[in-house]
Amino acid sequence: MHDEDFKGPALGPQGKDFPSAPCSLYMKELQGFIARVQADYLSQFQCTDFIIDSIHPIACQAIEQFVRHASLLRPLGEGGKMKLAADFAQMELAVAPLCRRVSDLGKPYKLLRAFRPLLFQTSEHIAKAPALGDIIPHSTALHFLFARAPAELMSPHEIAGWSVTRYSQWLTEHTSEKERLALIRGTLEAYVQSVRAREGKEFAPIYPIMLDILQKGTQISGGAE
């Protein structure tokens, strides 16, 4: 996903809600891979219910990883949003062979559905989204907002000197929202220090929005302010 270009501008007319755009190459490859697994391996078993129940966690993890990496894309232009919106729709089709109904995947399915509209919402609307905290973790929303921030407000993995892959692994190993938000807090504090070091007079407009989300998430996760 991170090898594709999501920084470009919109290339054509945009629909009222979700624009029409072709999905990305990695999504086509994922769909082809899962379809082959289904045709060459899973279809050979007669115990369908057992197989579906056994691969349920794989389908859930696939969606969670997709949303995670979608939130980490940076930079993200208007054309990139259109392409990513198409990828979200195609992701449902991609995991369909791994479950009875995609809606059976529960919270990961709700996350997939809830995150997609955020692509075209303002940062202020994202901060007030009903799904924030319940379906969409505060840390995931914050990751997404880094893509809208100026380059000086670096992403957590950039501050740490990590690749996106290494950061994703860290997120897999640290499932606590409290730990994730603590790392993001350190990133925002580093930004504040950088602004003060150059004697800047104001912060980026998105900073207070991100700080508000961070504080709300920290309160819910039980961390100290």
mmCIF file of C-alpha atoms in Angstrom:
data_model
loop_
_atom_site.group_PDB
_atom_site.id
_atom_site.type_symbol
_atom_site.label_atom_id
_atom_site.label_comp_id
_atom_site.label_asym_id
_atom_site.label_seq_id
_atom_site.Cartn_x
_atom_site.Cartn_y
_atom_site.Cartn_z
ATOM 1 C CA MET A 1 0.000 0.000 0.000
ATOM 2 C CA HIS A 2 2.751 2.450 0.928
ATOM 3 C CA ASP A 3 4.466 1.906 -2.424
ATOM 4 C CA GLU A 4 1.484 3.391 -4.258
ATOM 5 C CA ASP A 5 0.886 7.075 -4.967
ATOM 6 C CA PHE A 6 -1.869 8.542 -2.798
ATOM 7 C CA LYS A 7 -0.656 12.141 -2.821
ATOM 8 C CA GLY A 8 -2.115 13.226 -6.148
ATOM 9 C CA PRO A 9 -5.000 15.661 -6.735
ATOM 10 C CA ALA A 10 -8.500 14.653 -7.831
ATOM 11 C CA LEU A 11 -8.457 13.791 -11.517
ATOM 12 C CA GLY A 12 -12.128 13.987 -12.418
ATOM 13 C CA PRO A 13 -15.651 14.865 -11.299
ATOM 14 C CA GLN A 14 -16.330 13.940 -7.701
ATOM 15 C CA GLY A 15 -19.569 12.453 -6.467
ATOM 16 C CA LYS A 16 -21.540 13.957 -3.613
ATOM 17 C CA ASP A 17 -20.647 11.274 -1.089
ATOM 18 C CA PHE A 18 -18.013 8.907 -2.391
ATOM 19 C CA PRO A 19 -16.219 9.518 -5.681
ATOM 20 C CA SER A 20 -15.705 6.862 -8.277
ATOM 21 C CA ALA A 21 -12.110 5.733 -8.752
ATOM 22 C CA PRO A 22 -10.330 2.507 -9.647
ATOM 23 C CA CYS A 23 -8.940 0.550 -6.723
ATOM 24 C CA SER A 24 -5.216 0.183 -6.154
ATOM 25 C CA LEU A 25 -2.927 -2.494 -7.551
ATOM 26 C CA TYR A 26 -2.239 -3.994 -4.116
ATOM 27 C CA MET A 27 -5.995 -4.458 -3.600
ATOM 28 C CA LYS A 28 -6.353 -6.270 -6.915
ATOM 29 C CA GLU A 29 -3.443 -8.517 -5.925
ATOM 30 C CA LEU A 30 -5.010 -9.216 -2.526
ATOM 31 C CA GLN A 31 -8.339 -10.110 -4.095
ATOM 32 C CA GLY A 32 -6.630 -12.422 -6.575
ATOM 33 C CA PHE A 33 -4.603 -14.114 -3.839
ATOM 34 C CA ILE A 34 -7.602 -14.774 -1.588
ATOM 35 C CA ALA A 35 -9.653 -16.002 -4.553
ATOM 36 C CA ARG A 36 -6.887 -18.498 -5.426
ATOM 37 C CA VAL A 37 -6.660 -19.697 -1.821
ATOM 38 C CA GLN A 38 -10.407 -20.242 -1.816
ATOM 39 C CA ALA A 39 -10.432 -22.076 -5.159
ATOM 40 C CA ASP A 40 -7.259 -24.148 -4.710
ATOM 41 C CA TYR A 41 -7.410 -25.008 -1.009
ATOM 42 C CA LEU A 42 -10.471 -24.029 1.004
ATOM 43 C CA SER A 43 -12.958 -25.368 -1.537
ATOM 44 C CA GLN A 44 -11.400 -28.838 -1.214
ATOM 45 C CA PHE A 45 -12.748 -29.268 2.315
ATOM 46 C CA GLN A 46 -16.246 -30.555 2.971
ATOM 47 C CA CYS A 47 -16.384 -29.256 6.568
ATOM 48 C CA THR A 48 -17.290 -25.738 5.464
ATOM 49 C CA ASP A 49 -18.475 -24.494 8.846
ATOM 50 C CA PHE A 50 -15.267 -25.614 10.538
ATOM 51 C CA ILE A 51 -13.112 -23.941 7.882
ATOM 52 C CA ILE A 52 -15.027 -20.658 8.038
ATOM 53 C CA ASP A 53 -14.830 -20.599 11.830
ATOM 54 C CA SER A 54 -11.108 -21.390 11.702
ATOM 55 C CA ILE A 55 -10.198 -18.607 9.271
ATOM 56 C CA HIS A 56 -12.471 -16.016 10.918
ATOM 57 C CA PRO A 57 -9.503 -14.454 12.829
ATOM 58 C CA ILE A 58 -7.545 -14.149 9.581
ATOM 59 C CA ALA A 59 -10.330 -12.178 7.920
ATOM 60 C CA CYS A 60 -10.619 -9.916 10.968
ATOM 61 C CA GLN A 61 -6.880 -9.309 11.080
ATOM 62 C CA ALA A 62 -6.787 -8.541 7.355
ATOM 63 C CA ILE A 63 -9.349 -5.772 7.814
ATOM 64 C CA GLU A 64 -7.645 -4.379 10.910
ATOM 65 C CA GLN A 65 -4.276 -4.284 9.145
ATOM 66 C CA PHE A 66 -5.835 -2.622 6.105
ATOM 67 C CA VAL A 67 -7.436 0.152 8.173
ATOM 68 C CA ARG A 68 -4.228 0.605 10.160
ATOM 69 C CA HIS A 69 -2.104 1.101 7.083
ATOM 70 C CA ALA A 70 -4.751 3.293 5.456
ATOM 71 C CA SER A 71 -4.577 5.562 8.491
ATOM 72 C CA LEU A 72 -0.779 5.717 8.212
ATOM 73 C CA LEU A 73 -0.674 6.836 4.573
ATOM 74 C CA ARG A 74 1.119 10.140 4.187
ATOM 75 C CA PRO A 75 0.841 12.343 2.224
ATOM 76 C CA LEU A 76 -2.773 11.836 1.140
ATOM 77 C CA GLY A 77 -4.147 14.055 -1.625
ATOM 78 C CA GLU A 78 -7.692 14.389 -2.915
ATOM 79 C CA GLY A 79 -7.006 11.875 -5.662
ATOM 80 C CA GLY A 80 -5.523 9.552 -3.070
ATOM 81 C CA LYS A 81 -8.660 9.819 -0.960
ATOM 82 C CA MET A 82 -10.753 8.820 -3.959
ATOM 83 C CA LYS A 83 -8.565 5.810 -4.665
ATOM 84 C CA LEU A 84 -8.487 4.820 -1.006
ATOM 85 C CA ALA A 85 -12.289 5.053 -0.788
ATOM 86 C CA ALA A 86 -12.475 2.585 -3.685
ATOM 87 C CA ASP A 87 -10.024 0.329 -1.837
ATOM 88 C CA PHE A 88 -12.262 0.341 1.234
ATOM 89 C CA ALA A 89 -15.212 -0.821 -0.845
ATOM 90 C CA GLN A 90 -13.105 -3.484 -2.558
ATOM 91 C CA MET A 91 -11.743 -4.719 0.776
ATOM 92 C CA GLU A 92 -15.184 -6.043 1.630
ATOM 93 C CA LEU A 93 -15.145 -8.060 -1.589
ATOM 94 C CA ALA A 94 -11.588 -9.215 -0.907
ATOM 95 C CA VAL A 95 -12.383 -10.877 2.431
ATOM 96 C CA ALA A 96 -15.794 -12.192 1.346
ATOM 97 C CA PRO A 97 -14.423 -15.690 0.520
ATOM 98 C CA LEU A 98 -13.139 -15.949 4.100
ATOM 99 C CA CYS A 99 -16.511 -15.627 5.822
ATOM 100 C CA ARG A 100 -20.206 -16.365 5.458
ATOM 101 C CA ARG A 101 -21.064 -12.655 5.398
ATOM 102 C CA VAL A 102 -18.638 -9.783 5.822
ATOM 103 C CA SER A 103 -20.946 -8.345 8.476
ATOM 104 C CA ASP A 104 -20.279 -11.505 10.536
ATOM 105 C CA LEU A 105 -16.779 -10.172 11.198
ATOM 106 C CA GLY A 106 -18.194 -7.882 13.867
ATOM 107 C CA LYS A 107 -16.084 -4.984 15.111
ATOM 108 C CA PRO A 108 -13.478 -5.099 12.307
ATOM 109 C CA TYR A 109 -16.319 -4.853 9.774
ATOM 110 C CA LYS A 110 -17.808 -1.898 11.678
ATOM 111 C CA LEU A 111 -14.366 -0.276 11.741
ATOM 112 C CA LEU A 112 -14.018 -0.685 7.969
ATOM 113 C CA ARG A 113 -17.426 0.888 7.399
ATOM 114 C CA ALA A 114 -16.969 3.689 9.937
ATOM 115 C CA PHE A 115 -13.504 4.787 8.797
ATOM 116 C CA ARG A 116 -14.289 5.247 5.113
ATOM 117 C CA PRO A 117 -16.477 8.363 5.533
ATOM 118 C CA LEU A 118 -13.675 10.065 7.472
ATOM 119 C CA LEU A 119 -11.665 10.321 4.265
ATOM 120 C CA PHE A 120 -13.814 13.216 3.069
ATOM 121 C CA GLN A 121 -14.698 14.855 6.377
ATOM 122 C CA THR A 122 -13.019 17.896 7.879
ATOM 123 C CA SER A 123 -10.667 17.400 10.794
ATOM 124 C CA GLU A 124 -13.208 19.103 13.061
ATOM 125 C CA HIS A 125 -15.900 16.622 12.012
ATOM 126 C CA ILE A 126 -13.550 13.698 12.591
ATOM 127 C CA ALA A 127 -12.923 14.917 16.149
ATOM 128 C CA LYS A 128 -16.675 14.804 16.766
ATOM 129 C CA ALA A 129 -17.449 11.583 14.867
ATOM 130 C CA PRO A 130 -19.944 9.384 16.767
ATOM 131 C CA ALA A 131 -17.844 6.310 16.028
ATOM 132 C CA LEU A 132 -14.703 7.826 17.559
ATOM 133 C CA GLY A 133 -13.629 5.903 20.635
ATOM 134 C CA ASP A 134 -16.340 3.275 20.284
ATOM 135 C CA ILE A 135 -15.594 1.783 16.870
ATOM 136 C CA ILE A 136 -12.643 3.859 15.692
ATOM 137 C CA PRO A 137 -9.805 4.010 18.254
ATOM 138 C CA HIS A 138 -8.588 7.509 19.065
ATOM 139 C CA SER A 139 -5.084 6.426 18.087
ATOM 140 C CA THR A 140 -6.281 5.401 14.607
ATOM 141 C CA ALA A 141 -8.005 8.751 14.070
ATOM 142 C CA LEU A 142 -4.859 10.550 15.186
ATOM 143 C CA HIS A 143 -2.712 8.518 12.795
ATOM 144 C CA PHE A 144 -5.017 9.612 9.991
ATOM 145 C CA LEU A 145 -4.835 13.283 10.963
ATOM 146 C CA PHE A 146 -1.029 13.261 10.779
ATOM 147 C CA ALA A 147 -1.509 12.994 7.004
ATOM 148 C CA ARG A 148 -3.168 16.422 7.073
ATOM 149 C CA ALA A 149 -0.499 18.046 9.213
ATOM 150 C CA PRO A 150 2.499 20.044 7.963
ATOM 151 C CA ALA A 151 5.752 18.142 7.511
ATOM 152 C CA GLU A 152 7.124 19.636 10.729
ATOM 153 C CA LEU A 153 4.470 17.712 12.667
ATOM 154 C CA MET A 154 6.027 14.334 11.989
ATOM 155 C CA SER A 155 4.321 10.976 12.392
ATOM 156 C CA PRO A 156 5.196 8.792 15.403
ATOM 157 C CA HIS A 157 7.346 6.392 13.397
ATOM 158 C CA GLU A 158 9.285 9.293 11.860
ATOM 159 C CA ILE A 159 10.096 10.706 15.295
ATOM 160 C CA ALA A 160 11.233 7.253 16.410
ATOM 161 C CA GLY A 161 13.287 6.722 13.250
ATOM 162 C CA TRP A 162 11.245 3.638 12.299
ATOM 163 C CA SER A 163 9.848 2.424 9.021
ATOM 164 C CA VAL A 164 6.069 2.114 8.668
ATOM 165 C CA THR A 165 6.502 -1.669 8.782
ATOM 166 C CA ARG A 166 8.357 -1.530 12.082
ATOM 167 C CA TYR A 167 5.793 0.850 13.540
ATOM 168 C CA SER A 168 2.976 -1.457 12.467
ATOM 169 C CA GLN A 169 4.746 -4.309 14.218
ATOM 170 C CA TRP A 170 5.024 -2.182 17.345
ATOM 171 C CA LEU A 171 1.280 -1.513 17.191
ATOM 172 C CA THR A 172 0.655 -5.259 16.869
ATOM 173 C CA GLU A 173 2.771 -5.912 19.949
ATOM 174 C CA HIS A 174 1.265 -3.021 21.934
ATOM 175 C CA THR A 175 -2.487 -3.435 21.738
ATOM 176 C CA SER A 176 -3.166 -1.145 24.697
ATOM 177 C CA GLU A 177 -4.740 2.106 23.559
ATOM 178 C CA LYS A 178 -3.089 3.783 26.531
ATOM 179 C CA GLU A 179 0.384 2.818 25.274
ATOM 180 C CA ARG A 180 -0.386 3.885 21.733
ATOM 181 C CA LEU A 181 -1.688 7.256 22.843
ATOM 182 C CA ALA A 182 1.346 7.751 25.073
ATOM 183 C CA LEU A 183 3.610 7.346 22.045
ATOM 184 C CA ILE A 184 1.506 9.793 20.044
ATOM 185 C CA ARG A 185 1.593 12.238 22.959
ATOM 186 C CA GLY A 186 5.392 12.165 22.801
ATOM 187 C CA THR A 187 5.191 12.913 19.078
ATOM 188 C CA LEU A 188 2.978 15.956 19.626
ATOM 189 C CA GLU A 189 5.226 17.165 22.447
ATOM 190 C CA ALA A 190 8.233 16.901 20.126
ATOM 191 C CA TYR A 191 6.370 19.085 17.636
ATOM 192 C CA VAL A 192 5.657 21.710 20.309
ATOM 193 C CA GLN A 193 9.345 21.755 21.227
ATOM 194 C CA SER A 194 10.359 22.185 17.590
ATOM 195 C CA VAL A 195 8.014 25.167 17.169
ATOM 196 C CA ARG A 196 9.330 26.788 20.317
ATOM 197 C CA ALA A 197 12.932 26.091 19.306
ATOM 198 C CA ARG A 198 12.497 28.094 16.110
ATOM 199 C CA GLU A 199 10.569 30.728 18.087
ATOM 200 C CA GLY A 200 7.393 30.111 16.146
ATOM 201 C CA LYS A 201 4.382 32.194 17.124
ATOM 202 C CA GLU A 202 1.634 29.685 16.445
ATOM 203 C CA PHE A 203 0.964 26.001 15.983
ATOM 204 C CA ALA A 204 -0.547 24.328 12.936
ATOM 205 C CA PRO A 205 -4.368 24.609 12.937
ATOM 206 C CA ILE A 206 -4.683 20.843 13.155
ATOM 207 C CA TYR A 207 -2.585 20.607 16.331
ATOM 208 C CA PRO A 208 -5.298 21.659 18.831
ATOM 209 C CA ILE A 209 -7.749 19.274 17.154
ATOM 210 C CA MET A 210 -5.318 16.392 17.518
ATOM 211 C CA LEU A 211 -4.541 17.397 21.101
ATOM 212 C CA ASP A 212 -8.258 17.369 21.925
ATOM 213 C CA ILE A 213 -8.662 13.860 20.494
ATOM 214 C CA LEU A 214 -5.567 12.730 22.386
ATOM 215 C CA GLN A 215 -6.871 14.072 25.677
ATOM 216 C CA LYS A 216 -10.286 12.483 25.233
ATOM 217 C CA GLY A 217 -8.721 9.170 24.305
ATOM 218 C CA THR A 218 -6.341 9.308 27.242
ATOM 219 C CA GLN A 219 -9.186 9.943 29.657
ATOM 220 C CA ILE A 220 -11.149 6.993 28.314
ATOM 221 C CA SER A 221 -8.135 4.666 28.335
ATOM 222 C CA GLY A 222 -7.471 5.532 31.984
ATOM 223 C CA GLY A 223 -4.239 7.455 31.552
ATOM 224 C CA ALA A 224 -3.272 10.477 33.560
ATOM 225 C CA GLU A 225 -3.456 13.870 31.958
#
